Amino acid sequence: MKRLDNKVALITGGSSGIGLATAQDFIREGAQVIITGRSQQALQAALASLEGQARTLVSDSANREHLNALGQKVRALTPSLDILFVNAGIGRFAPIEQVDEAHFDEQFSVNVKGLFFTVQQLLPLMNPGGSIILNASVVHEMGIPNASVYSATKAAVVSLARTLAAELLPRKIRVNAISPGLTHTNFFTNTNLTEAQVEGFAAQMLPKIPMQRLGNSSEIAKAVTFLASDESSYLVGGELKVDGGMTNM
Ligand SMILES: NC(=O)c1ccc[n+]([C@@H]2O[C@H](COP(=O)([O-])OP(=O)(O)OC[C@H]3O[C@@H](n4cnc5c(N)ncnc54)[C@H](OP(=O)(O)O)[C@@H]3O)[C@@H](O)[C@H]2O)c1
């Protein structure tokens, strides 16, 4: 018996990085998985790399029409869900003087608004005994210069995990947040930073990580699988930090 046998999971932003690694781990543990993302091409490439029961859905978490249609589109693929990993997220970095409204709105619309309405849309499909995992980040407790808006979005995500956990517990749905530390993915390639700026940032952060290395997406995925499975049955409204000790030591 595998840990996620007979479970159906949806992962937003499942075409790369932490979302894709989690899809792989969920499948390995017996789940059927639906992955979303904005690019059909990226989703097809991800699907080709996944072995097992996986399906794709093009959906932009920042697009209100896509969000409104999400419940109906998912219902066309499955009558219900047991696991929802709201993972899609973006990062933009700049000193406060250079932050304009677009920089602010873009991040809040994907990382907070999109996450919130994804949960709202898919809640009617969630089975009792289900698990919702929200992808936050340890940045919200660190005070990293130039990361003001991104970090604030992630503080909001941790807050939502607590509040929604309290609201949904009577329906027997557990909500928790996962907070990765610096992790090898395409995340930084997709920011507004140049390659040199990313390297500079990594060099600046490395001494702060007791394990002296970045995490791998598979290491985050394993923690998400724990939160998705019944092994974490007494964990609710929590934040699981997987950061090589960066914020604990
Ligand atoms: N990597 C890190 O160091 C780190 C640390 C802490 C937290 N996180 C969080 O982990 C999550 C996943 O990031 P990652 O590191 O795995 O980065 P990634 O490799 O860039 O993956 C991001 C995923 O989200 C999707 N996505 C982006 N914008 C979207 C949108 N508007 N609607 C739907 N899907 C969207 C991307 O696909 P498309 O672009 O094709 O849509 C991709 O599948 C994010 O929430 C991030 O904040 C990452």
Short mmCIF file of C-alpha atoms and ligand atoms in Angstrom, two decimals:
data_model
loop_
_atom_site.label_atom_id
_atom_site.label_comp_id
_atom_site.label_asym_id
_atom_site.label_seq_id
_atom_site.Cartn_x
_atom_site.Cartn_y
_atom_site.Cartn_z
CA MET A 1 0.00 0.00 0.00
CA LYS A 2 1.46 3.36 -1.05
CA ARG A 3 0.91 6.54 0.94
CA LEU A 4 -1.35 8.24 -1.65
CA ASP A 5 -3.12 5.23 -3.16
CA ASN A 6 -6.60 6.13 -4.52
CA LYS A 7 -5.98 9.87 -4.01
CA VAL A 8 -6.57 12.50 -6.68
CA ALA A 9 -4.34 15.58 -6.48
CA LEU A 10 -4.20 18.92 -8.26
CA ILE A 11 -0.98 20.93 -8.33
CA THR A 12 -0.93 24.51 -9.63
CA GLY A 13 2.32 25.45 -11.36
CA GLY A 14 3.09 21.79 -11.93
CA SER A 15 5.08 22.19 -15.12
CA SER A 16 8.44 22.82 -13.49
CA GLY A 17 10.46 23.04 -10.28
CA ILE A 18 8.81 22.19 -6.96
CA GLY A 19 5.39 21.58 -8.55
CA LEU A 20 6.75 19.07 -11.07
CA ALA A 21 8.92 17.28 -8.49
CA THR A 22 5.86 17.02 -6.25
CA ALA A 23 3.78 15.60 -9.11
CA GLN A 24 6.49 12.96 -9.57
CA ASP A 25 6.49 12.11 -5.88
CA PHE A 26 2.68 12.03 -5.62
CA ILE A 27 2.54 9.62 -8.59
CA ARG A 28 5.26 7.46 -7.05
CA GLU A 29 3.10 7.27 -3.92
CA GLY A 30 0.06 6.10 -5.91
CA ALA A 31 -1.90 9.31 -6.60
CA GLN A 32 -3.53 10.49 -9.82
CA VAL A 33 -2.31 14.00 -10.56
CA ILE A 34 -3.56 17.03 -12.48
CA ILE A 35 -0.97 19.74 -13.10
CA THR A 36 -1.70 23.32 -14.16
CA GLY A 37 0.38 26.11 -15.66
CA ARG A 38 0.10 28.90 -18.20
CA SER A 39 1.99 27.21 -21.04
CA GLN A 40 0.52 24.22 -22.88
CA GLN A 41 4.00 23.47 -24.26
CA ALA A 42 5.61 23.41 -20.81
CA LEU A 43 2.78 21.23 -19.48
CA GLN A 44 3.20 18.75 -22.35
CA ALA A 45 6.96 18.54 -21.69
CA ALA A 46 6.24 17.97 -18.00
CA LEU A 47 3.67 15.31 -18.82
CA ALA A 48 6.21 13.49 -20.99
CA SER A 49 8.58 13.35 -18.01
CA LEU A 50 5.94 11.95 -15.66
CA GLU A 51 5.27 8.25 -15.46
CA GLY A 52 1.81 7.30 -14.29
CA GLN A 53 -1.58 8.89 -14.00
CA ALA A 54 -1.14 12.56 -14.90
CA ARG A 55 -3.24 15.11 -16.76
CA THR A 56 -2.73 18.76 -17.58
CA LEU A 57 -4.85 21.88 -17.50
CA VAL A 58 -3.86 25.28 -18.89
CA SER A 59 -4.86 27.84 -16.28
CA ASP A 60 -3.33 31.19 -15.36
CA SER A 61 -3.62 31.90 -11.64
CA ALA A 62 -3.50 35.64 -12.36
CA ASN A 63 -6.42 35.53 -14.80
CA ARG A 64 -9.84 35.95 -13.16
CA GLU A 65 -11.68 34.30 -16.08
CA HIS A 66 -9.38 31.27 -15.87
CA LEU A 67 -9.94 31.10 -12.10
CA ASN A 68 -13.72 31.33 -12.50
CA ALA A 69 -13.61 28.45 -14.98
CA LEU A 70 -11.21 26.30 -12.95
CA GLY A 71 -13.81 24.39 -10.92
CA GLN A 72 -15.76 23.43 -14.01
CA LYS A 73 -12.62 22.41 -15.93
CA VAL A 74 -11.39 20.24 -13.07
CA ARG A 75 -14.84 18.67 -12.70
CA ALA A 76 -14.57 17.57 -16.33
CA LEU A 77 -11.47 15.57 -15.33
CA THR A 78 -12.44 14.28 -11.90
CA PRO A 79 -15.56 14.30 -9.68
CA SER A 80 -13.50 15.17 -6.60
CA LEU A 81 -10.07 15.97 -5.20
CA ASP A 82 -8.25 14.70 -2.11
CA ILE A 83 -5.15 16.88 -2.32
CA LEU A 84 -4.68 20.46 -3.52
CA PHE A 85 -1.15 21.89 -3.68
CA VAL A 86 -1.41 25.60 -4.51
CA ASN A 87 2.15 26.09 -5.62
CA ALA A 88 2.18 28.51 -8.61
CA GLY A 89 4.14 31.61 -7.70
CA ILE A 90 6.49 34.26 -9.06
CA GLY A 91 9.14 36.57 -7.63
CA ARG A 92 10.24 40.09 -8.59
CA PHE A 93 13.01 41.92 -6.75
CA ALA A 94 13.74 45.66 -6.47
CA PRO A 95 14.51 48.36 -3.90
CA ILE A 96 11.39 50.18 -2.70
CA GLU A 97 12.10 53.29 -4.81
CA GLN A 98 11.93 51.18 -7.96
CA VAL A 99 8.77 49.26 -7.08
CA ASP A 100 5.87 50.41 -9.21
CA GLU A 101 2.23 49.36 -9.11
CA ALA A 102 2.72 46.70 -11.80
CA HIS A 103 5.55 45.06 -9.78
CA PHE A 104 3.29 45.05 -6.70
CA ASP A 105 0.08 43.90 -8.42
CA GLU A 106 1.70 41.17 -10.52
CA GLN A 107 3.09 39.35 -7.48
CA PHE A 108 0.01 39.78 -5.29
CA SER A 109 -2.26 38.67 -8.13
CA VAL A 110 -0.44 35.32 -8.63
CA ASN A 111 0.92 34.56 -5.16
CA VAL A 112 -2.04 35.72 -3.03
CA LYS A 113 -5.17 36.51 -5.05
CA GLY A 114 -4.68 33.61 -7.45
CA LEU A 115 -3.89 31.24 -4.58
CA PHE A 116 -6.94 32.36 -2.59
CA PHE A 117 -9.44 32.03 -5.44
CA THR A 118 -7.93 28.71 -6.52
CA VAL A 119 -8.78 27.34 -3.08
CA GLN A 120 -12.25 28.92 -3.21
CA GLN A 121 -12.97 27.49 -6.68
CA LEU A 122 -11.78 23.97 -5.88
CA LEU A 123 -13.13 23.70 -2.36
CA PRO A 124 -16.48 22.22 -3.46
CA LEU A 125 -14.52 19.33 -5.01
CA MET A 126 -12.45 18.57 -1.92
CA ASN A 127 -13.33 15.33 -0.17
CA PRO A 128 -13.56 15.14 3.63
CA GLY A 129 -10.18 13.92 4.87
CA GLY A 130 -8.52 16.04 2.19
CA SER A 131 -5.36 18.10 2.48
CA ILE A 132 -4.64 21.57 1.08
CA ILE A 133 -1.02 22.71 1.01
CA LEU A 134 -0.10 26.32 0.23
CA ASN A 135 3.40 27.09 -1.03
CA ALA A 136 4.83 30.01 0.96
CA SER A 137 8.56 30.64 1.57
CA VAL A 138 10.83 31.30 4.53
CA VAL A 139 11.52 34.81 3.14
CA HIS A 140 8.54 36.20 5.03
CA GLU A 141 10.44 35.95 8.33
CA MET A 142 13.88 37.04 7.05
CA GLY A 143 13.96 40.71 6.03
CA ILE A 144 15.82 40.26 2.73
CA PRO A 145 16.56 43.62 1.05
CA ASN A 146 14.77 44.18 -2.30
CA ALA A 147 12.30 41.39 -1.59
CA SER A 148 9.65 43.53 0.12
CA VAL A 149 6.67 42.72 -2.09
CA TYR A 150 7.55 39.05 -2.68
CA SER A 151 8.10 38.48 1.06
CA ALA A 152 4.82 40.23 1.91
CA THR A 153 2.95 37.91 -0.49
CA LYS A 154 4.42 34.92 1.29
CA ALA A 155 3.52 36.32 4.75
CA ALA A 156 -0.04 36.53 3.43
CA VAL A 157 0.13 32.89 2.31
CA VAL A 158 1.15 31.70 5.81
CA SER A 159 -1.65 33.79 7.30
CA LEU A 160 -4.15 32.27 4.87
CA ALA A 161 -2.98 28.76 5.81
CA ARG A 162 -3.86 29.47 9.45
CA THR A 163 -7.23 31.11 8.81
CA LEU A 164 -8.40 28.66 6.18
CA ALA A 165 -7.26 25.79 8.39
CA ALA A 166 -9.61 27.04 11.11
CA GLU A 167 -12.46 27.54 8.63
CA LEU A 168 -12.11 24.19 6.92
CA LEU A 169 -11.31 21.91 9.85
CA PRO A 170 -15.04 21.37 10.60
CA ARG A 171 -15.27 20.04 7.02
CA LYS A 172 -12.40 17.64 7.81
CA ILE A 173 -10.04 19.37 5.39
CA ARG A 174 -6.57 20.15 6.72
CA VAL A 175 -4.71 23.24 5.47
CA ASN A 176 -0.98 23.75 5.99
CA ALA A 177 1.78 25.85 4.44
CA ILE A 178 5.12 24.62 3.17
CA SER A 179 7.97 27.12 3.32
CA PRO A 180 10.96 26.18 1.19
CA GLY A 181 14.30 27.89 1.56
CA LEU A 182 16.49 28.57 -1.46
CA THR A 183 15.81 25.73 -3.89
CA HIS A 184 17.26 24.79 -7.29
CA THR A 185 14.42 25.46 -9.79
CA ASN A 186 13.67 27.84 -12.67
CA PHE A 187 12.34 30.34 -10.12
CA PHE A 188 15.29 32.75 -10.33
CA THR A 189 15.59 32.44 -14.12
CA ASN A 190 11.99 33.67 -14.25
CA THR A 191 12.55 36.70 -12.00
CA ASN A 192 13.51 40.17 -13.22
CA LEU A 193 17.12 39.61 -12.07
CA THR A 194 20.08 39.14 -14.40
CA GLU A 195 22.18 35.97 -14.18
CA ALA A 196 24.94 37.95 -12.43
CA GLN A 197 22.45 39.36 -9.90
CA VAL A 198 21.11 35.86 -9.18
CA GLU A 199 24.65 34.56 -8.65
CA GLY A 200 25.41 37.52 -6.37
CA PHE A 201 22.24 36.86 -4.38
CA ALA A 202 23.05 33.14 -4.01
CA ALA A 203 26.61 33.97 -2.88
CA GLN A 204 25.20 36.40 -0.30
CA MET A 205 22.68 33.86 1.02
CA LEU A 206 24.87 30.73 1.08
CA PRO A 207 26.73 31.61 4.33
CA LYS A 208 23.32 31.97 6.03
CA ILE A 209 22.40 28.33 5.25
CA PRO A 210 23.82 25.97 7.93
CA MET A 211 23.76 23.04 5.46
CA GLN A 212 25.82 25.23 3.08
CA ARG A 213 23.87 24.33 -0.03
CA LEU A 214 20.60 25.06 -1.80
CA GLY A 215 17.77 22.55 -1.56
CA ASN A 216 16.60 20.32 -4.39
CA SER A 217 13.01 20.38 -5.57
CA SER A 218 12.70 16.67 -4.69
CA GLU A 219 13.53 17.48 -1.04
CA ILE A 220 10.67 19.98 -0.94
CA ALA A 221 8.38 17.50 -2.73
CA LYS A 222 8.94 14.87 -0.03
CA ALA A 223 7.78 17.33 2.64
CA VAL A 224 4.71 18.23 0.55
CA THR A 225 3.90 14.51 0.21
CA PHE A 226 4.09 14.21 4.00
CA LEU A 227 1.59 17.10 4.37
CA ALA A 228 -0.64 15.57 1.69
CA SER A 229 -0.68 12.12 3.28
CA ASP A 230 -2.38 10.80 6.41
CA GLU A 231 1.07 10.66 8.05
CA SER A 232 0.51 14.33 8.91
CA SER A 233 -3.03 13.72 10.20
CA TYR A 234 -2.48 15.77 13.40
CA LEU A 235 -0.83 18.72 11.62
CA VAL A 236 -3.15 21.62 10.75
CA GLY A 237 -2.70 25.38 10.28
CA GLY A 238 1.05 24.84 10.41
CA GLU A 239 4.06 25.94 8.41
CA LEU A 240 6.64 23.30 7.53
CA LYS A 241 9.99 24.96 6.84
CA VAL A 242 12.39 23.06 4.59
CA ASP A 243 15.37 25.38 4.35
CA GLY A 244 18.61 23.64 5.35
CA GLY A 245 18.36 25.25 8.79
CA MET A 246 18.43 28.84 7.48
CA THR A 247 15.69 30.19 9.75
CA ASN A 248 16.03 27.82 12.71
CA MET A 249 19.77 27.88 13.46
N1 LIG B 1 12.87 28.11 -5.76
C1 LIG B 1 12.94 28.67 -4.58
O1 LIG B 1 14.02 29.01 -4.07
C2 LIG B 1 11.66 28.89 -3.78
C3 LIG B 1 11.79 29.15 -2.41
C4 LIG B 1 10.65 29.35 -1.65
C5 LIG B 1 9.40 29.28 -2.25
N2 LIG B 1 9.30 29.02 -3.59
C6 LIG B 1 7.95 28.98 -4.16
O2 LIG B 1 7.78 27.75 -4.85
C7 LIG B 1 6.74 27.91 -5.82
C8 LIG B 1 7.16 27.21 -7.11
O3 LIG B 1 8.31 27.86 -7.61
P1 LIG B 1 9.55 27.08 -8.23
O4 LIG B 1 10.73 27.44 -7.41
O5 LIG B 1 9.24 25.67 -8.46
O6 LIG B 1 9.71 27.89 -9.60
P2 LIG B 1 9.48 27.49 -11.14
O7 LIG B 1 10.37 26.36 -11.51
O8 LIG B 1 9.61 28.79 -11.85
O9 LIG B 1 7.97 26.97 -11.20
C9 LIG B 1 6.88 27.85 -11.16
C10 LIG B 1 5.66 27.13 -11.69
O10 LIG B 1 4.54 28.01 -11.56
C11 LIG B 1 3.92 28.17 -12.84
N3 LIG B 1 3.33 29.50 -12.89
C12 LIG B 1 3.95 30.71 -12.81
N4 LIG B 1 3.05 31.69 -12.90
C13 LIG B 1 1.84 31.10 -13.03
C14 LIG B 1 0.52 31.56 -13.18
N5 LIG B 1 0.25 32.88 -13.23
N6 LIG B 1 -0.49 30.68 -13.29
C15 LIG B 1 -0.24 29.33 -13.27
N7 LIG B 1 0.99 28.82 -13.15
C16 LIG B 1 2.02 29.70 -13.03
C17 LIG B 1 5.04 27.95 -13.85
O11 LIG B 1 4.57 27.55 -15.13
P3 LIG B 1 4.30 28.61 -16.34
O12 LIG B 1 5.35 29.66 -16.23
O13 LIG B 1 4.38 27.79 -17.58
O14 LIG B 1 2.92 29.13 -16.07
C18 LIG B 1 5.79 26.79 -13.18
O15 LIG B 1 5.12 25.58 -13.41
C19 LIG B 1 6.48 29.41 -5.93
O16 LIG B 1 5.29 29.73 -5.24
C20 LIG B 1 7.69 30.03 -5.21
O17 LIG B 1 7.38 31.27 -4.65
C21 LIG B 1 10.40 28.82 -4.37
#
